[in-house]
Amino acid sequence: MFLGIDVGTTVLKAGLFDPADGKCLAFQTCRLPLLKGDPEAREQDPKALLRLLDRTLSDLKKQVGSAWAEVCGIGLATQGGSTLIVDRATGAPKTPLILWNDPRAFDEFRRIRESHPPEYWRSFSLRDEPGMGLARLAGLRKTSPELFTEGNLYVGAGELVYHHLTGEWRQDPCHALQTGCYDAVNNCLTKIPLDTLGVDLSFFAPLRDPKPVLPLSPAAAGRMNLNAGIPVAGPYIDQEAGFLSARSARKAPLQLSLGTAWVGNFILGPGISGRSPFQLSIPAPGESGRLIIQPLLAGNVAWDWALKTFVGGHGQRALVEAGKIFERSLLPGGGLISLPWLNRPNPLRPEHLGGLSFFGAGPSSDREDLLRAVALGMVCELRRAFEEVCHKGLIECLVVSGGAGKGHAFQQLIGHLFSPLPVKRLLEEDLAATRGCLSFFETPAASSPMSDIQIQNPDLKSRLDELYRLYLEVFSRIYGKDPSGTAFQINRCMTREENQ
């Protein structure tokens, strides 16, 4: 059997899979609670995280009994961009685990970003701004300078758990990019942005190898009741693992992860170049080219706000009520649309946070229409971000997964708006990253089963295309001068003759 582990932002998941046919044999999940205290903080207890991991694996073992001894390979995927200082030798944490969505370092981030023009950051990171990890480093440097010693190490959730399994420190390229110490051009760690902070490159874990496998340590084997030496693949960022699980859909999928953040993942092959201000570009796993992890400026933060504001709640109950609203009508009345940049600076007053707006509201617009408008705006923004990638034939199909991707309304909106591209959805939403992190082992267990989203309403397609054109016009007038709104652009595609 293969064991896949996915340490997300809020949930830890682990699954056991048959190596021959990929069938899931057992699955276990566990919530990862936030530490209480500062209401703005997004922190977890790293010791508690490891205890929950051990307990989750113990519960998984109970499900399969003696078959647990047949585990022959382990894969690890985790949320990226988190911040933690640990003891280099023992792994003992010296700080809480600060999650990627903790906003407290944003002022420091702005200061660092404005210290150099976008071209500076782009020259090594291939994106227009620094990693948020640099801002957290700068903050910790000021408040806790005693942490910055040779005996300590800066890591994230992936390195912490991988060390717990193997006794070695490794980080994935995307986490290094979010930290701010990764040269995406040359695929190596870089000290270029660190010098001004007075932090040495040795303060960070080394990059994982091209073949990212190390043996399960004797200590971890004892805790898990497994044989030492079992290969452990990783760490992978969860977006990378999710893409790998969808790789079997077609040769060139655009995998959409519609969770807390909305992210699109796709591969730029050899000879193809392109960019956006916020792309995360790393070597394509297992092949030539680059994997583009493209965060959107709209995500489930906006959707959760809409549910709370227009439905009056959150969680499953609110989703059920929203489903009833969409059953009555999938689209808002008239020409009502929304620009869903809820957690972005106001485009007219950048000193204020909040860029979500509505256009076309009238006397008959009600809460239900406003909810529909937010959903419509999020999907229009999704198409806008990947319009050129799809238009130039780099994508053969879409694969929808995660969070909002489970909802029938979002599936229909995406399916019709991206038609005629085929759109698929994962049948085992929660298993994607636990499968994808097993891709090194070249097993059917690494691939997620999928089904087609049926597109059967040409009238809906026509109406959505018209609303999308309206969205682009409104977007251009309000956000057109904001460089952060630049969609992914293809700079050059080699001709077939050049490739040959």
XYZ file of C-alpha atoms in Angstrom:
500
model
C 0.000 0.000 0.000
C 0.930 3.651 -0.448
C 0.326 6.263 2.250
C -0.453 9.842 1.176
C -0.429 12.701 3.702
C -1.859 16.185 3.050
C -1.334 18.834 5.736
C -3.663 21.643 4.659
C -4.360 25.035 6.176
C -7.284 23.827 8.279
C -7.474 20.055 7.770
C -4.959 17.201 7.897
C -5.751 14.245 5.648
C -4.192 10.830 5.196
C -5.139 8.023 2.822
C -4.050 4.469 2.029
C -4.187 3.338 -1.604
C -3.890 0.061 -3.479
C -0.738 0.212 -5.656
C -2.294 -1.830 -8.474
C -5.641 -0.180 -9.170
C -5.341 3.014 -7.075
C -8.418 2.276 -4.983
C -8.629 4.141 -1.690
C -8.483 1.543 1.075
C -8.808 3.870 4.075
C -9.023 7.596 4.723
C -8.761 9.754 7.842
C -9.083 13.498 8.477
C -8.421 15.798 11.410
C -9.136 19.504 11.953
C -6.144 21.768 12.616
C -7.291 24.433 15.089
C -5.913 27.954 15.213
C -4.260 29.241 18.347
C -6.441 31.644 20.293
C -5.252 35.134 21.101
C -4.672 37.927 18.604
C -7.857 38.020 16.464
C -5.812 38.905 13.366
C -3.342 36.056 13.843
C -3.474 32.848 11.848
C -1.234 30.580 13.910
C -1.085 26.904 14.832
C 0.791 24.997 17.520
C 3.498 23.011 15.648
C 3.830 20.453 18.456
C 0.070 19.892 18.390
C 0.209 19.516 14.598
C 2.728 16.675 14.893
C 0.688 15.024 17.670
C -2.416 15.213 15.472
C -0.460 13.712 12.587
C 0.657 10.764 14.709
C -2.890 10.274 16.018
C -4.362 10.442 12.503
C -1.924 7.818 11.242
C -2.680 5.634 14.268
C -6.416 5.861 13.498
C -5.684 5.003 9.873
C -3.714 1.951 10.996
C -6.700 0.741 13.032
C -8.874 0.847 9.910
C -6.704 -1.642 8.010
C -5.306 -3.769 10.852
C -2.403 -6.030 9.957
C -2.386 -4.759 6.339
C -0.715 -1.604 7.715
C 2.607 -3.467 7.525
C 2.258 -3.490 3.712
C 2.906 0.271 3.403
C 5.744 0.493 0.876
C 5.901 4.211 0.110
C 4.832 7.528 1.677
C 4.112 10.894 0.031
C 3.769 14.281 1.742
C 1.963 17.428 0.574
C 1.454 20.514 2.735
C 0.195 24.064 2.579
C 3.019 26.406 1.559
C 4.227 29.802 2.657
C 4.048 29.216 6.416
C 6.684 30.467 8.867
C 8.306 28.669 11.795
C 11.662 28.898 13.585
C 12.954 25.560 14.899
C 16.030 24.094 16.543
C 18.167 22.879 13.645
C 19.322 19.712 15.409
C 16.156 18.518 17.123
C 13.334 20.190 15.207
C 11.929 21.640 18.444
C 9.796 24.701 17.540
C 10.823 28.099 18.866
C 7.765 29.993 17.554
C 4.151 29.222 16.620
C 3.521 28.142 13.026
C 2.440 31.337 11.257
C 0.166 30.404 8.363
C 0.406 31.803 4.841
C -2.827 33.804 5.279
C -1.721 35.643 8.442
C -2.011 39.368 7.516
C 0.011 40.958 10.317
C 3.214 41.438 8.317
C 1.504 43.283 5.481
C 2.889 46.709 6.429
C 6.402 45.256 6.497
C 5.664 43.555 3.179
C 4.692 46.866 1.572
C 7.901 48.478 2.831
C 10.049 45.683 1.381
C 8.128 45.592 -1.901
C 8.513 49.340 -2.413
C 12.251 49.222 -1.656
C 12.855 47.891 -5.181
C 10.972 48.142 -8.472
C 9.060 45.117 -9.825
C 11.910 44.421 -12.273
C 14.236 43.680 -9.353
C 12.007 40.989 -7.873
C 11.192 39.634 -11.319
C 14.874 39.181 -12.199
C 15.192 36.159 -9.926
C 11.695 35.216 -8.712
C 9.794 35.704 -12.021
C 7.119 37.622 -10.097
C 6.680 41.323 -9.388
C 6.936 41.305 -5.617
C 8.761 39.610 -2.732
C 7.601 36.556 -0.848
C 5.606 37.257 2.293
C 8.192 35.248 4.216
C 10.641 38.136 3.856
C 8.189 40.407 5.647
C 7.739 37.917 8.480
C 11.509 37.522 8.736
C 11.916 41.276 8.996
C 9.275 41.440 11.717
C 10.806 38.590 13.714
C 14.245 40.139 13.297
C 12.965 43.234 15.079
C 10.888 41.596 17.820
C 12.900 38.412 18.485
C 16.521 38.865 17.336
C 17.627 36.062 19.659
C 16.017 33.553 17.281
C 18.524 34.288 14.518
C 21.385 31.996 15.513
C 23.290 29.220 13.741
C 21.485 26.665 15.888
C 18.079 27.594 14.499
C 16.388 27.183 11.121
C 13.544 28.893 9.257
C 11.049 26.309 7.976
C 7.374 25.856 7.154
C 4.802 23.126 7.695
C 6.264 20.981 4.908
C 9.793 20.955 6.292
C 8.520 20.371 9.831
C 6.526 17.276 8.912
C 9.127 15.938 6.473
C 11.748 16.187 9.231
C 9.317 14.397 11.559
C 9.224 11.531 9.050
C 12.831 11.397 7.826
C 14.968 13.331 10.310
C 16.195 15.513 7.403
C 15.407 19.107 6.381
C 14.076 19.650 2.844
C 11.845 22.311 1.334
C 9.929 22.438 -1.916
C 10.722 25.211 -4.429
C 7.316 26.854 -4.122
C 7.657 27.265 -0.370
C 11.088 28.815 -0.920
C 9.530 31.164 -3.467
C 6.856 32.230 -0.983
C 9.569 32.662 1.631
C 11.486 34.922 -0.741
C 14.800 33.054 -0.994
C 14.290 31.164 -4.287
C 15.884 31.892 -7.655
C 13.205 30.608 -10.025
C 15.389 31.319 -13.067
C 18.161 28.960 -11.972
C 16.201 26.682 -9.604
C 18.308 27.315 -6.536
C 18.199 29.182 -3.259
C 19.431 32.765 -3.419
C 20.701 35.267 -0.876
C 19.959 38.267 -3.096
C 16.938 39.548 -1.123
C 18.306 38.391 2.235
C 21.325 40.658 2.526
C 19.318 43.716 3.537
C 17.718 41.685 6.338
C 21.034 40.445 7.671
C 19.962 36.804 7.281
C 22.300 34.155 5.897
C 21.161 31.590 3.342
C 22.169 28.811 5.723
C 19.198 29.856 7.894
C 16.923 28.028 5.422
C 16.432 24.344 4.671
C 17.992 23.028 1.432
C 15.829 22.381 -1.602
C 14.515 18.887 -2.114
C 16.364 16.840 -4.721
C 15.029 16.401 -8.289
C 14.093 12.907 -7.128
C 12.483 13.935 -3.847
C 12.796 10.771 -1.757
C 14.463 10.050 1.584
C 14.060 6.987 3.855
C 11.674 6.853 6.799
C 13.813 7.374 9.895
C 14.074 4.740 12.642
C 12.433 7.164 15.101
C 9.463 7.781 12.797
C 9.231 4.067 11.959
C 8.967 3.306 15.671
C 6.170 5.850 16.160
C 4.293 4.597 13.095
C 4.955 0.865 13.620
C 6.457 0.574 10.143
C 9.813 -0.567 8.791
C 12.580 2.024 8.712
C 13.824 2.885 5.243
C 10.443 3.111 3.498
C 10.849 5.840 0.829
C 9.186 9.160 1.695
C 8.512 11.477 -1.270
C 8.219 15.218 -0.835
C 7.590 17.656 0.479
C 5.230 18.926 -2.219
C 3.184 22.094 -1.924
C -0.493 21.105 -1.939
C -1.107 22.900 -5.255
C 1.679 20.932 -6.921
C 0.309 17.668 -5.540
C -3.227 18.571 -6.607
C -2.042 19.227 -10.156
C -0.178 15.910 -10.253
C -3.340 14.074 -9.231
C -5.156 15.600 -12.226
C -2.324 15.033 -14.694
C -4.015 11.984 -16.203
C -7.031 14.008 -17.392
C -5.331 14.966 -20.665
C -1.876 15.953 -21.803
C -2.307 19.626 -20.863
C -4.872 20.255 -18.095
C -5.576 23.485 -16.249
C -6.245 22.253 -12.729
C -8.380 24.667 -10.701
C -8.173 24.482 -6.935
C -11.087 26.509 -5.589
C -10.371 26.436 -1.862
C -9.489 29.197 0.598
C -7.457 30.697 -2.234
C -8.475 30.161 -5.859
C -5.485 28.866 -7.807
C -4.969 27.597 -11.331
C -2.105 25.199 -12.084
C -0.751 24.384 -15.546
C 2.496 23.595 -17.349
C 4.371 25.805 -19.784
C 6.309 23.434 -21.991
C 9.820 23.964 -23.375
C 10.063 26.998 -25.628
C 6.978 28.667 -24.171
C 7.301 31.700 -21.956
C 4.735 33.787 -20.134
C 4.122 35.527 -16.851
C 1.824 37.375 -14.492
C 2.655 39.611 -11.523
C 1.827 36.950 -8.931
C 2.751 33.655 -10.582
C 4.657 30.981 -8.699
C 6.939 29.330 -11.244
C 8.824 26.123 -10.415
C 10.295 23.265 -12.481
C 7.588 20.997 -13.845
C 7.628 17.824 -11.739
C 8.796 14.807 -13.702
C 9.143 16.577 -17.065
C 10.689 19.545 -18.850
C 9.105 22.963 -18.731
C 7.693 24.919 -15.792
C 4.719 24.396 -13.537
C 2.833 27.664 -13.097
C 0.919 27.988 -9.837
C -1.269 31.032 -10.448
C -3.134 32.501 -7.454
C -6.188 34.583 -8.265
C -7.036 37.864 -6.607
C -10.474 36.471 -5.805
C -11.126 33.384 -3.719
C -13.395 31.826 -1.117
C -12.744 34.741 1.223
C -15.168 36.642 -1.014
C -17.573 33.694 -1.220
C -17.615 33.189 2.546
C -18.320 36.905 2.972
C -21.189 36.669 0.484
C -22.697 33.665 2.272
C -22.499 35.421 5.626
C -23.859 38.716 4.294
C -26.566 37.574 1.896
C -27.536 34.146 3.263
C -26.928 34.884 6.937
C -24.605 32.123 8.023
C -21.671 29.917 7.162
C -20.822 26.253 6.825
C -23.033 23.507 5.429
C -26.325 25.169 6.344
C -25.441 28.309 4.397
C -24.306 26.234 1.417
C -27.639 24.378 1.374
C -29.544 27.676 1.404
C -27.308 29.041 -1.352
C -28.030 25.921 -3.402
C -31.759 26.677 -3.187
C -31.098 30.234 -4.352
C -29.209 28.963 -7.409
C -31.973 26.468 -8.146
C -34.356 29.396 -8.508
C -31.927 31.148 -10.852
C -28.275 30.611 -11.623
C -27.664 34.181 -12.768
C -28.563 37.543 -11.216
C -31.273 39.623 -12.815
C -30.551 42.275 -15.410
C -26.925 43.189 -15.979
C -25.818 42.880 -12.357
C -22.241 41.729 -11.851
C -19.637 41.913 -9.104
C -15.898 42.583 -9.074
C -14.890 40.173 -6.295
C -11.596 41.665 -5.017
C -12.731 41.633 -1.407
C -9.313 41.481 0.261
C -7.436 43.705 -2.187
C -6.701 47.419 -1.768
C -9.429 49.785 -2.916
C -8.475 50.694 -6.518
C -9.413 54.355 -5.981
C -8.158 54.685 -2.415
C -5.311 52.159 -2.056
C -4.759 53.040 1.599
C -8.049 51.291 2.371
C -8.514 47.517 2.142
C -11.474 46.282 0.147
C -11.945 46.336 -3.606
C -15.173 44.354 -4.022
C -17.882 46.254 -5.881
C -21.186 45.718 -7.651
C -22.268 47.157 -10.994
C -25.766 47.217 -12.408
C -27.805 46.956 -9.194
C -31.345 48.299 -9.547
C -34.541 48.663 -7.516
C -35.390 44.992 -8.053
C -31.964 43.675 -6.956
C -32.211 41.704 -3.727
C -29.906 39.656 -1.499
C -30.260 36.607 -3.694
C -29.192 38.552 -6.789
C -26.199 39.996 -4.937
C -25.130 36.481 -3.904
C -25.431 35.285 -7.508
C -23.465 38.327 -8.676
C -20.545 37.460 -6.394
C -20.439 33.880 -7.703
C -20.675 35.129 -11.292
C -17.895 37.664 -10.711
C -15.592 35.031 -9.237
C -16.019 32.783 -12.279
C -15.616 35.709 -14.698
C -12.384 36.611 -12.922
C -11.291 32.983 -13.286
C -11.781 33.100 -17.038
C -10.123 36.530 -17.324
C -7.010 35.283 -15.505
C -6.547 32.303 -17.869
C -8.091 33.691 -21.069
C -4.845 33.859 -23.033
C -3.546 30.487 -21.798
C -6.725 28.831 -23.042
C -7.041 30.941 -26.220
C -3.540 30.049 -27.425
C -4.189 26.335 -27.173
C -1.926 25.542 -24.226
C -4.801 23.945 -22.316
C -6.723 20.867 -23.448
C -9.185 20.655 -20.562
C -10.059 22.044 -17.133
C -10.176 19.999 -13.944
C -12.202 21.539 -11.102
C -11.497 20.649 -7.478
C -11.669 21.955 -3.937
C -14.063 24.121 -1.920
C -16.403 25.966 -4.256
C -15.639 23.418 -6.977
C -17.890 20.968 -5.142
C -20.923 23.194 -5.719
C -23.195 22.436 -8.671
C -23.700 26.153 -9.399
C -19.984 26.870 -9.693
C -19.504 23.755 -11.833
C -22.194 24.920 -14.250
C -20.902 28.484 -14.376
C -17.344 27.336 -15.059
C -18.391 24.633 -17.511
C -20.495 26.952 -19.655
C -18.186 29.969 -19.455
C -15.105 27.981 -20.523
C -16.923 25.942 -23.195
C -15.952 24.518 -25.699
C -13.006 23.352 -23.568
C -13.936 20.114 -21.777
C -14.373 20.606 -18.025
C -13.989 17.749 -15.554
C -14.424 17.484 -11.806
C -12.694 15.258 -9.308
C -14.868 12.515 -7.850
C -12.823 12.305 -4.644
C -12.281 15.963 -3.799
C -10.604 15.384 -0.452
C -8.077 12.864 -1.763
C -6.428 14.939 -4.506
C -3.250 16.015 -2.702
C -2.943 12.709 -0.822
C -2.867 11.020 -4.227
C -0.735 13.540 -6.102
C 2.102 13.404 -3.580
C 2.523 9.724 -4.562
C 3.325 10.556 -8.206
C 7.025 9.767 -7.767
C 6.112 6.110 -7.298
C 4.416 5.952 -10.725
C 1.386 4.158 -9.336
C -2.297 4.398 -10.335
C -2.868 5.560 -6.757
C -1.437 8.961 -7.735
C -4.268 9.730 -10.183
C -7.670 11.058 -9.146
C -10.816 9.628 -10.766
C -12.848 12.260 -12.644
C -16.110 12.795 -14.456
C -17.203 15.263 -17.132
C -19.273 18.328 -16.263
C -22.152 18.222 -18.708
C -22.758 21.382 -20.755
C -26.288 21.254 -22.142
C -27.706 24.793 -22.075
C -26.700 26.932 -25.092
C -28.883 29.810 -23.851
C -26.936 29.896 -20.575
C -23.663 29.871 -22.538
C -24.828 32.842 -24.608
C -25.954 34.837 -21.549
C -22.715 34.113 -19.707
C -20.615 35.214 -22.671
C -22.489 38.541 -22.742
C -22.106 39.040 -18.989
C -18.411 38.196 -19.294
C -17.956 40.937 -21.891
C -19.675 43.339 -19.506
C -17.406 42.158 -16.691
C -14.316 42.901 -18.784
C -15.578 46.388 -19.592
C -16.324 47.224 -15.957
C -13.050 45.663 -14.848
C -11.125 47.765 -17.359
C -12.729 51.000 -16.177
C -12.180 50.377 -12.466
C -9.073 48.170 -12.276
C -7.555 48.737 -15.711
C -4.668 50.865 -14.388
C -3.868 48.529 -11.497
C -0.871 46.374 -12.545
C -1.811 43.709 -10.005
C -4.824 42.932 -12.169
C -2.735 41.844 -15.153
C -3.854 38.408 -16.329
C -1.389 35.669 -17.270
C 0.167 36.578 -20.607
C 2.021 34.352 -23.066
C 5.146 36.070 -24.340
C 6.326 33.534 -26.897
C 5.392 30.125 -28.202
C 7.961 28.278 -30.303
C 6.772 27.048 -33.642
C 6.618 23.327 -34.348
C 9.680 23.673 -36.617
C 11.673 25.378 -33.815
C 10.722 22.652 -31.346
C 11.964 20.060 -33.807
